[in-house]
Tab-separated table of C-alpha atoms and ligand atoms in Angstrom:
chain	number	residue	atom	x	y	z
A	1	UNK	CA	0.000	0.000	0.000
A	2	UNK	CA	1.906	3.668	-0.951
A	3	UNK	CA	0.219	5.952	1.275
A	4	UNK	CA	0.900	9.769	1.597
A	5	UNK	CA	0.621	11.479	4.908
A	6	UNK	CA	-0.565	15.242	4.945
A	7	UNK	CA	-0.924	17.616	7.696
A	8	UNK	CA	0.648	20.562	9.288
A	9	UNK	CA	3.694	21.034	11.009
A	10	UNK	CA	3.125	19.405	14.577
A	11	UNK	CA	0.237	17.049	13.408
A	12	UNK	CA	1.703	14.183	14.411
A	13	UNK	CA	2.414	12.765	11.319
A	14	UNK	CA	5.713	11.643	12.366
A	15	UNK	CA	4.468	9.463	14.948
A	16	UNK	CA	1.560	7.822	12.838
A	17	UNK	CA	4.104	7.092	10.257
A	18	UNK	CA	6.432	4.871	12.205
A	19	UNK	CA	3.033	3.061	14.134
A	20	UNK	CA	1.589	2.332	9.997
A	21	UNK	CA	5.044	1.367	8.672
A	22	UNK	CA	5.535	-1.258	11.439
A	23	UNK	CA	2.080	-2.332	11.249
A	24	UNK	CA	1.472	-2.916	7.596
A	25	UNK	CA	5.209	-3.959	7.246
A	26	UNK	CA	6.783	-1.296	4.846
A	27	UNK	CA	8.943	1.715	5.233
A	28	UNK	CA	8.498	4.818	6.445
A	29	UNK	CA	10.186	7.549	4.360
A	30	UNK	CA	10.711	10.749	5.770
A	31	UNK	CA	11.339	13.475	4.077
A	32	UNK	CA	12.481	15.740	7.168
A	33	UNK	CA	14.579	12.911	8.987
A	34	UNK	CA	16.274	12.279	5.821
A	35	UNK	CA	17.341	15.740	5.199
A	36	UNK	CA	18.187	15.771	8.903
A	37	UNK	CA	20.495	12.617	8.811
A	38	UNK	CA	22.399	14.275	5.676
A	39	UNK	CA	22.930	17.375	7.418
A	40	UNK	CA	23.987	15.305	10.646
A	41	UNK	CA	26.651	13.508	8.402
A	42	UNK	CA	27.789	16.574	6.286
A	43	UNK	CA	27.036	15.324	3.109
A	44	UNK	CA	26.707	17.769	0.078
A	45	UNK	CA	23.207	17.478	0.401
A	46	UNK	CA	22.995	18.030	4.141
A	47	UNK	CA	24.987	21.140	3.278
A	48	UNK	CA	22.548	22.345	0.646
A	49	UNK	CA	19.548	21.524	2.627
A	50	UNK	CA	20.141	23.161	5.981
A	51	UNK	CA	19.451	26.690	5.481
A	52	UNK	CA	15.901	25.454	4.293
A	53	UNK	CA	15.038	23.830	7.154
A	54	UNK	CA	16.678	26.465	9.904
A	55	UNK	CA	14.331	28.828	8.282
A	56	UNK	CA	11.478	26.552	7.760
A	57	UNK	CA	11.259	27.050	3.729
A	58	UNK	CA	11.005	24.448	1.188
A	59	UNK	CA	13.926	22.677	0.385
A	60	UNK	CA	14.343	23.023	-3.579
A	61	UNK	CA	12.803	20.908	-6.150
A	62	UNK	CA	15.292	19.390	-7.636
A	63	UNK	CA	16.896	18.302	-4.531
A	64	UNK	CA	13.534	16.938	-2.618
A	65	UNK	CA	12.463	15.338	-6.014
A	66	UNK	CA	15.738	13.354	-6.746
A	67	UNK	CA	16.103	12.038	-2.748
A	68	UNK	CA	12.365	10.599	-2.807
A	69	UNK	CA	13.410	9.418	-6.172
A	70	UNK	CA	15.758	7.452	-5.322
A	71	UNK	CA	14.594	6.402	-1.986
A	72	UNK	CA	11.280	4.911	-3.327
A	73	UNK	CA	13.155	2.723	-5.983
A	74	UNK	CA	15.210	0.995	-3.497
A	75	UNK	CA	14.172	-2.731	-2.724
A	76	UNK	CA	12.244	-2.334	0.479
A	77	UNK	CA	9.934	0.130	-1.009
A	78	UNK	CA	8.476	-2.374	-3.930
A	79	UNK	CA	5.180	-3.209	-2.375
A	80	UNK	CA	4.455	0.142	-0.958
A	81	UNK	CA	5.737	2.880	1.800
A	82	UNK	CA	4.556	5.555	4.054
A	83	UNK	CA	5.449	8.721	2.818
A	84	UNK	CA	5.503	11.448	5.291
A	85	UNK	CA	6.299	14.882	4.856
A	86	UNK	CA	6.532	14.535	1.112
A	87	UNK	CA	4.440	15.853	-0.586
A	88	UNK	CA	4.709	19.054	0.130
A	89	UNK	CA	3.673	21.370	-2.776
A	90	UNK	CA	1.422	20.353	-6.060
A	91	UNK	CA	5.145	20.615	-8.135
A	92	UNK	CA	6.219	17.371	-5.795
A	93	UNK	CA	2.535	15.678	-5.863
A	94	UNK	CA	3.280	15.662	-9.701
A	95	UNK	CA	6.725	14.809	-9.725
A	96	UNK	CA	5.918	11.784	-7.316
A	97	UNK	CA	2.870	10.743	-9.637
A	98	UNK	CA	5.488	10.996	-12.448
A	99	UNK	CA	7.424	8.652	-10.830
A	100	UNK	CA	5.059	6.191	-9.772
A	101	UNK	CA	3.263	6.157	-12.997
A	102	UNK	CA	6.951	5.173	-14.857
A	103	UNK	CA	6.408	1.797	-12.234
A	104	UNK	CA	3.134	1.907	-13.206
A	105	UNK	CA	1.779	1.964	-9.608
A	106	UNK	CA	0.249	5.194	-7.575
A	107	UNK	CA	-0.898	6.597	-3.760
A	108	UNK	CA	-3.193	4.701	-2.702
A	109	UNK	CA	-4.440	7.379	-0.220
A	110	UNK	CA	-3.687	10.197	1.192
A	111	UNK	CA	-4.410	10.328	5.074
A	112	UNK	CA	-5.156	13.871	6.631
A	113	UNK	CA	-4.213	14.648	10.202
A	114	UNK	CA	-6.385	17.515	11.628
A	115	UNK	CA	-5.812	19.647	14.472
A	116	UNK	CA	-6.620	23.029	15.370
A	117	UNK	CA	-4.053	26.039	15.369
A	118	UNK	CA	-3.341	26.407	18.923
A	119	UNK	CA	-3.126	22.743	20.021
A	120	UNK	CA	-0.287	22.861	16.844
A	121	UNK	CA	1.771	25.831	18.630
A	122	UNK	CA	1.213	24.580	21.909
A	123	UNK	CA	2.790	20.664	20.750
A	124	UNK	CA	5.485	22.227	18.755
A	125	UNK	CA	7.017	24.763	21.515
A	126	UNK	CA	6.786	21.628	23.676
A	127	UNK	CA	8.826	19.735	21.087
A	128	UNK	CA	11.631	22.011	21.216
A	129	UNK	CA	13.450	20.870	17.884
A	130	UNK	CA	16.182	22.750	16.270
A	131	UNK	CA	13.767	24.078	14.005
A	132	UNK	CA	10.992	24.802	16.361
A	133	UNK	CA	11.419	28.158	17.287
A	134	UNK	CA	8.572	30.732	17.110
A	135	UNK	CA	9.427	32.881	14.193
A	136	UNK	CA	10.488	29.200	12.098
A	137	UNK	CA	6.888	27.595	13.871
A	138	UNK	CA	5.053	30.360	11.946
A	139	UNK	CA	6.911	30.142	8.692
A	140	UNK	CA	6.288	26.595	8.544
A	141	UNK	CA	2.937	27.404	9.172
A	142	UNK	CA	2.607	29.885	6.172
A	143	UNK	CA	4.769	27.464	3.841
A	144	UNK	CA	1.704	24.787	5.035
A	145	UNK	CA	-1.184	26.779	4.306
A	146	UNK	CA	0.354	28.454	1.115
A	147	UNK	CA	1.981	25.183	-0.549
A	148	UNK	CA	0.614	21.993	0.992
A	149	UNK	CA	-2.613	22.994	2.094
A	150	UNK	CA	-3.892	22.584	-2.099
A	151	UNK	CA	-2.743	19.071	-1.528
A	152	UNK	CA	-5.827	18.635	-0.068
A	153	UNK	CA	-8.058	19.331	-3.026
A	154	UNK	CA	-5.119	17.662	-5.753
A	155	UNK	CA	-5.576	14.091	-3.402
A	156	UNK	CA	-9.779	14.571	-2.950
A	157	UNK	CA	-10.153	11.425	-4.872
A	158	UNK	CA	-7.685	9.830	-2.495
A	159	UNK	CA	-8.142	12.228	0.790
A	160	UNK	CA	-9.205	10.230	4.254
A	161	UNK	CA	-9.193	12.448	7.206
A	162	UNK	CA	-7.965	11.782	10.350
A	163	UNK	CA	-9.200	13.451	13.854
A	164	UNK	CA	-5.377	13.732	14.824
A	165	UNK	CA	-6.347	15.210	18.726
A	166	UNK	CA	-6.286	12.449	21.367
A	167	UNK	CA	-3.512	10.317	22.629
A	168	UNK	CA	-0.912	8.519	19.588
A	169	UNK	CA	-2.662	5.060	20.191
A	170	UNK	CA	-6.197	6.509	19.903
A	171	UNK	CA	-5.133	8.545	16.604
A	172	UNK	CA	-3.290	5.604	15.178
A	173	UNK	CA	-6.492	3.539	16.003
A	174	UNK	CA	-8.593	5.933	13.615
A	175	UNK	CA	-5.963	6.049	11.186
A	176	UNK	CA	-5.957	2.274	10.551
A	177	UNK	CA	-9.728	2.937	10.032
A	178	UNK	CA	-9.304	5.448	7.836
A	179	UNK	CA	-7.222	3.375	5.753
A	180	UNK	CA	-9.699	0.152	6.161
A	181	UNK	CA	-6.874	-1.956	8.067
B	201	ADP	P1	7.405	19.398	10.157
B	201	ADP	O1	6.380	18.575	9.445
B	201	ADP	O2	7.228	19.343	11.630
B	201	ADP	O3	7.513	20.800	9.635
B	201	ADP	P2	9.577	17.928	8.823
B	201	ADP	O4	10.607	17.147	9.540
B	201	ADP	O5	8.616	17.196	7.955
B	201	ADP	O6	8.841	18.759	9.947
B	201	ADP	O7	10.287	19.031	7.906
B	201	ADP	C1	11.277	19.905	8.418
B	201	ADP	C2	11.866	20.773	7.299
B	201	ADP	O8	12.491	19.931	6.296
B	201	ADP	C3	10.858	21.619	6.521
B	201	ADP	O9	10.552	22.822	7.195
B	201	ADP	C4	11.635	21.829	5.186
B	201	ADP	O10	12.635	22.814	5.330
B	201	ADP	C5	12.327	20.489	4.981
B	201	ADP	N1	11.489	19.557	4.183
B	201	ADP	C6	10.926	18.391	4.626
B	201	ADP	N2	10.209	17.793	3.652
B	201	ADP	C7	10.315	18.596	2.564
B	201	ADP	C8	9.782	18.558	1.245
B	201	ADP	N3	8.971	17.579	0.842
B	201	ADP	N4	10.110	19.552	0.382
B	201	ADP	C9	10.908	20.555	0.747
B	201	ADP	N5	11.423	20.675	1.988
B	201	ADP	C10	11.137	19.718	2.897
């Protein structure tokens, strides 16, 4: 099953990811931890990527595209995946259905994670990442609404929402639901 994850910054999407990918036994790629794990290890790409994500922009195209590209060809990722934080903008939905559709496969759904505004401030000052710092918080928060947010409307054929306030077993519970599992 290749499933898409969508949501705003402190949704919980990274959480749900992990839970589904264990569950229904394929990987979880994320987009954020791998950009993370480059910079961590000072690859050129780490390099390239990091001012992106200290300011909370999107990384480039070309760069995103060409990681998931390569990431979703490799063995373990045959018989589906659990994409999560990709995509992020229409221009990477159609890159990703461009590179499904050379496979001849495509998303199977997209699963939304909904919470409200303020419970999405309050869980990301609590998280206290790197990037999680009020002014970044609220960019992310613009890049959402302004780039991923039409996501919603590209994947309406596809789109299953999720009520993502409650505990992570109780969400996860409605998320394998959503999904029919
Ligand atoms: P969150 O969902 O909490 O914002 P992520 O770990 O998914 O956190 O993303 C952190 C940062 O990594 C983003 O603000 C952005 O700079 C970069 N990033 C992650 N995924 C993408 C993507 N698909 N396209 C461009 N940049 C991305």
């Amino acid at each position: 099953m290749r499933v898409v994850l969508l949501g705003p910054p402190g949704a919980g999407k990274g959480t749900q990811a992990q839970k589904l990918a264990e569950k229904l036994g394929i990987p979880q790629i994320s987009t954020g931890d791998l950009f993370r794990q480059n910079i961590s290890a000072g690859t050129p790409l780490g390099l390239e990527a990091k001012r992106y994500l200290d300011s909370g922009d999107l990384v480039p195209a070309e760069l995103t595209n060409a990681l998931v590209a390569d990431r979703i060809s490799q063995p373990d990722a045959a018989d589906g995946f659990i994409l999560d934080g990709f995509p992020r903008s229409v221009e990477q939905a159609e890159a990703l259905h461009d590179m499904l559709e050379g496979r001849n496969t495509k998303i199977d759904a997209a699963l939304e994670f909904q919470v409200s505004e303020d419970e999405l401030l309050q869980r990301l000052k609590d998280r206290g990442r790197a990037d999680d710092t009020e002014e970044v918080i609220r960019n992310r928060m613009q890049v959402y609404r302004d780039e991923t947010e039409p996501l919603l409307e590209y994947y309406r054929d596809e789109l299953k929402t999720v009520d993502a306030v409650g505990n992570p077993d109780e969400v996860f519970a409605r998320a394998l639901r959503a999904l029919g599992k």
